[in-house]
Short mmCIF file of C-alpha atoms in Angstrom, two decimals:
data_model
loop_
_atom_site.label_atom_id
_atom_site.label_comp_id
_atom_site.label_asym_id
_atom_site.label_seq_id
_atom_site.Cartn_x
_atom_site.Cartn_y
_atom_site.Cartn_z
CA UNK A 905 10.45 -29.89 18.98
CA UNK A 906 9.51 -28.64 15.52
CA UNK A 907 6.70 -26.04 15.50
CA UNK A 908 3.74 -26.54 13.19
CA UNK A 909 3.65 -24.56 9.94
CA UNK A 910 0.41 -22.81 10.89
CA UNK A 911 2.14 -21.24 13.93
CA UNK A 912 5.20 -20.28 11.88
CA UNK A 913 3.05 -18.71 9.14
CA UNK A 914 1.05 -16.72 11.71
CA UNK A 915 4.18 -15.46 13.46
CA UNK A 916 5.93 -14.52 10.20
CA UNK A 917 2.83 -12.65 9.02
CA UNK A 918 2.69 -10.84 12.37
CA UNK A 919 6.31 -9.63 12.30
CA UNK A 920 5.90 -8.48 8.70
CA UNK A 921 2.65 -6.63 9.49
CA UNK A 922 4.19 -4.93 12.54
CA UNK A 923 7.43 -4.21 10.75
CA UNK A 924 9.56 -5.59 13.55
CA UNK A 925 12.88 -7.24 12.80
CA UNK A 926 13.07 -9.93 15.48
CA UNK A 927 10.63 -12.04 17.50
CA UNK A 928 11.24 -14.60 20.24
CA UNK A 929 8.21 -16.79 20.97
CA UNK A 930 7.92 -19.46 23.66
CA UNK A 931 4.90 -21.56 24.60
CA UNK A 932 4.52 -25.02 26.13
CA UNK A 933 8.23 -25.80 25.81
CA UNK A 934 8.29 -24.66 22.18
CA UNK A 935 10.74 -21.83 21.33
CA UNK A 936 10.78 -19.98 18.01
CA UNK A 937 13.08 -17.12 17.06
CA UNK A 938 12.27 -15.27 13.84
CA UNK A 939 14.52 -12.61 12.30
CA UNK A 940 13.67 -10.47 9.24
CA UNK A 941 16.25 -9.12 6.86
CA UNK A 942 19.69 -10.18 5.72
CA UNK A 943 20.93 -11.39 9.07
CA UNK A 944 22.63 -14.73 9.46
CA UNK A 945 20.05 -17.53 9.66
CA UNK A 946 22.41 -20.25 10.91
CA UNK A 947 21.80 -21.69 14.39
CA UNK A 948 23.51 -19.76 17.15
CA UNK A 949 26.08 -21.31 19.46
CA UNK A 950 23.55 -21.27 22.31
CA UNK A 951 21.50 -23.94 20.56
CA UNK A 952 18.71 -21.55 19.59
CA UNK A 953 16.79 -22.75 16.54
CA UNK A 954 17.69 -21.08 13.24
CA UNK A 955 16.06 -17.81 12.32
CA UNK A 956 13.50 -17.66 9.56
CA UNK A 957 13.69 -14.59 7.34
CA UNK A 958 10.54 -12.84 6.17
CA UNK A 959 10.47 -10.30 3.35
CA UNK A 960 11.10 -6.70 4.35
CA UNK A 961 8.48 -3.98 4.06
CA UNK A 962 8.52 -1.47 1.21
CA UNK A 963 9.89 1.98 1.97
CA UNK A 964 7.32 4.62 2.87
CA UNK A 965 9.62 7.58 2.35
CA UNK A 966 10.38 8.45 -1.24
CA UNK A 967 11.60 11.56 -2.95
CA UNK A 968 9.26 12.89 -5.62
CA UNK A 969 10.46 13.07 -9.21
CA UNK A 970 10.80 16.86 -9.15
CA UNK A 971 13.12 18.17 -6.49
CA UNK A 972 12.09 21.12 -4.30
CA UNK A 973 8.50 19.86 -4.14
CA UNK A 974 7.05 19.16 -0.71
CA UNK A 975 6.53 15.55 0.28
CA UNK A 976 5.36 13.77 3.38
CA UNK A 977 7.26 11.18 5.38
CA UNK A 978 4.79 8.66 6.79
CA UNK A 979 4.90 6.04 9.51
CA UNK A 980 5.89 2.66 8.05
CA UNK A 981 4.02 0.64 10.71
CA UNK A 982 2.00 0.81 13.91
CA UNK A 983 3.92 2.07 16.92
CA UNK A 984 4.75 4.91 19.26
CA UNK A 985 6.46 7.97 17.71
CA UNK A 986 9.31 9.58 19.66
CA UNK A 987 10.91 12.79 18.37
CA UNK A 988 14.05 12.54 20.54
CA UNK A 989 16.47 9.81 21.64
CA UNK A 990 15.60 10.31 25.33
CA UNK A 991 12.85 12.13 27.27
CA UNK A 992 15.21 14.95 28.32
CA UNK A 993 17.08 15.18 24.97
CA UNK A 994 16.36 17.65 22.17
CA UNK A 995 14.43 16.30 19.14
CA UNK A 996 16.37 14.67 16.31
CA UNK A 997 15.02 17.30 13.88
CA UNK A 998 12.95 20.48 13.95
CA UNK A 999 11.42 22.69 11.22
CA UNK A 1000 14.11 24.39 9.17
CA UNK A 1001 16.74 21.67 9.75
CA UNK A 1002 18.59 20.29 6.73
CA UNK A 1003 18.87 16.53 7.03
CA UNK A 1004 21.39 14.28 5.28
CA UNK A 1005 20.52 10.84 3.95
CA UNK A 1006 20.96 8.37 6.82
CA UNK A 1007 20.51 10.97 9.57
CA UNK A 1008 18.09 9.92 12.36
CA UNK A 1009 14.62 11.49 12.14
CA UNK A 1010 12.71 9.76 14.96
CA UNK A 1011 12.31 6.60 17.00
CA UNK A 1012 9.43 4.18 16.52
CA UNK A 1013 8.63 1.84 19.40
CA UNK A 1014 6.91 -1.39 18.41
CA UNK A 1015 6.28 -4.10 21.01
CA UNK A 1016 8.93 -2.68 23.40
CA UNK A 1017 11.50 -2.57 20.58
CA UNK A 1018 12.93 0.85 19.69
CA UNK A 1019 13.89 1.43 16.06
CA UNK A 1020 15.75 4.56 15.01
CA UNK A 1021 14.33 5.65 11.66
CA UNK A 1022 16.70 7.49 9.33
CA UNK A 1023 16.17 9.79 6.35
CA UNK A 1024 16.20 7.95 3.04
CA UNK A 1025 17.14 11.09 1.10
CA UNK A 1026 18.55 14.56 1.88
CA UNK A 1027 15.81 17.04 2.76
CA UNK A 1028 14.78 20.17 4.66
CA UNK A 1029 12.25 19.65 7.46
CA UNK A 1030 9.28 21.95 6.83
CA UNK A 1031 6.97 20.68 9.58
CA UNK A 1032 6.82 18.00 12.25
CA UNK A 1033 3.27 16.63 12.05
CA UNK A 1034 3.30 14.11 14.92
CA UNK A 1035 3.60 14.94 18.61
CA UNK A 1036 6.06 13.15 20.85
CA UNK A 1037 4.66 9.83 22.16
CA UNK A 1038 1.81 9.79 19.59
CA UNK A 1039 0.48 6.37 18.60
CA UNK A 1040 0.86 6.06 14.82
CA UNK A 1041 -0.40 3.68 12.15
CA UNK A 1042 1.01 2.86 8.72
CA UNK A 1043 0.59 5.95 6.54
CA UNK A 1044 0.30 8.45 9.43
CA UNK A 1045 1.99 11.68 8.24
CA UNK A 1046 5.00 12.44 10.46
CA UNK A 1047 6.94 15.16 8.61
CA UNK A 1048 6.51 17.50 5.67
CA UNK A 1049 9.87 17.85 3.93
CA UNK A 1050 11.46 19.44 0.89
CA UNK A 1051 13.78 16.96 -0.87
CA UNK A 1052 17.22 18.37 -1.66
CA UNK A 1053 19.61 17.47 -4.44
CA UNK A 1054 22.46 15.34 -3.11
#
């Protein structure tokens, strides 16, 4: 059964707005699986319909033109902020830590999906602005950092 375009458009807009990378939707015998990004969009061996890619969201973490100036890392989407990989684990980062590009900063939970968010540039953590398990929205300040030269 081929879903109507109105449903597909609504679902694609929803995954883009939430910033999630994958969505499985079933209703009245209709099954849709949407995947954002550069993943393979060919049908899977299980007979699942092909994925439909939506454009990815712009980055919300950018280094300012002058190094050594403070900048803020903000939440890219709505979700639940988690400072550590597990409830009993230490936080990924704390004030004073020097972070390499690609190092995990926090976890964002969106619709029961956990996404580990990594640093997009090397920096020193000056302050953690969000508390563990805080609900965040796009643009919510999470960290104050000092970008470092690579």
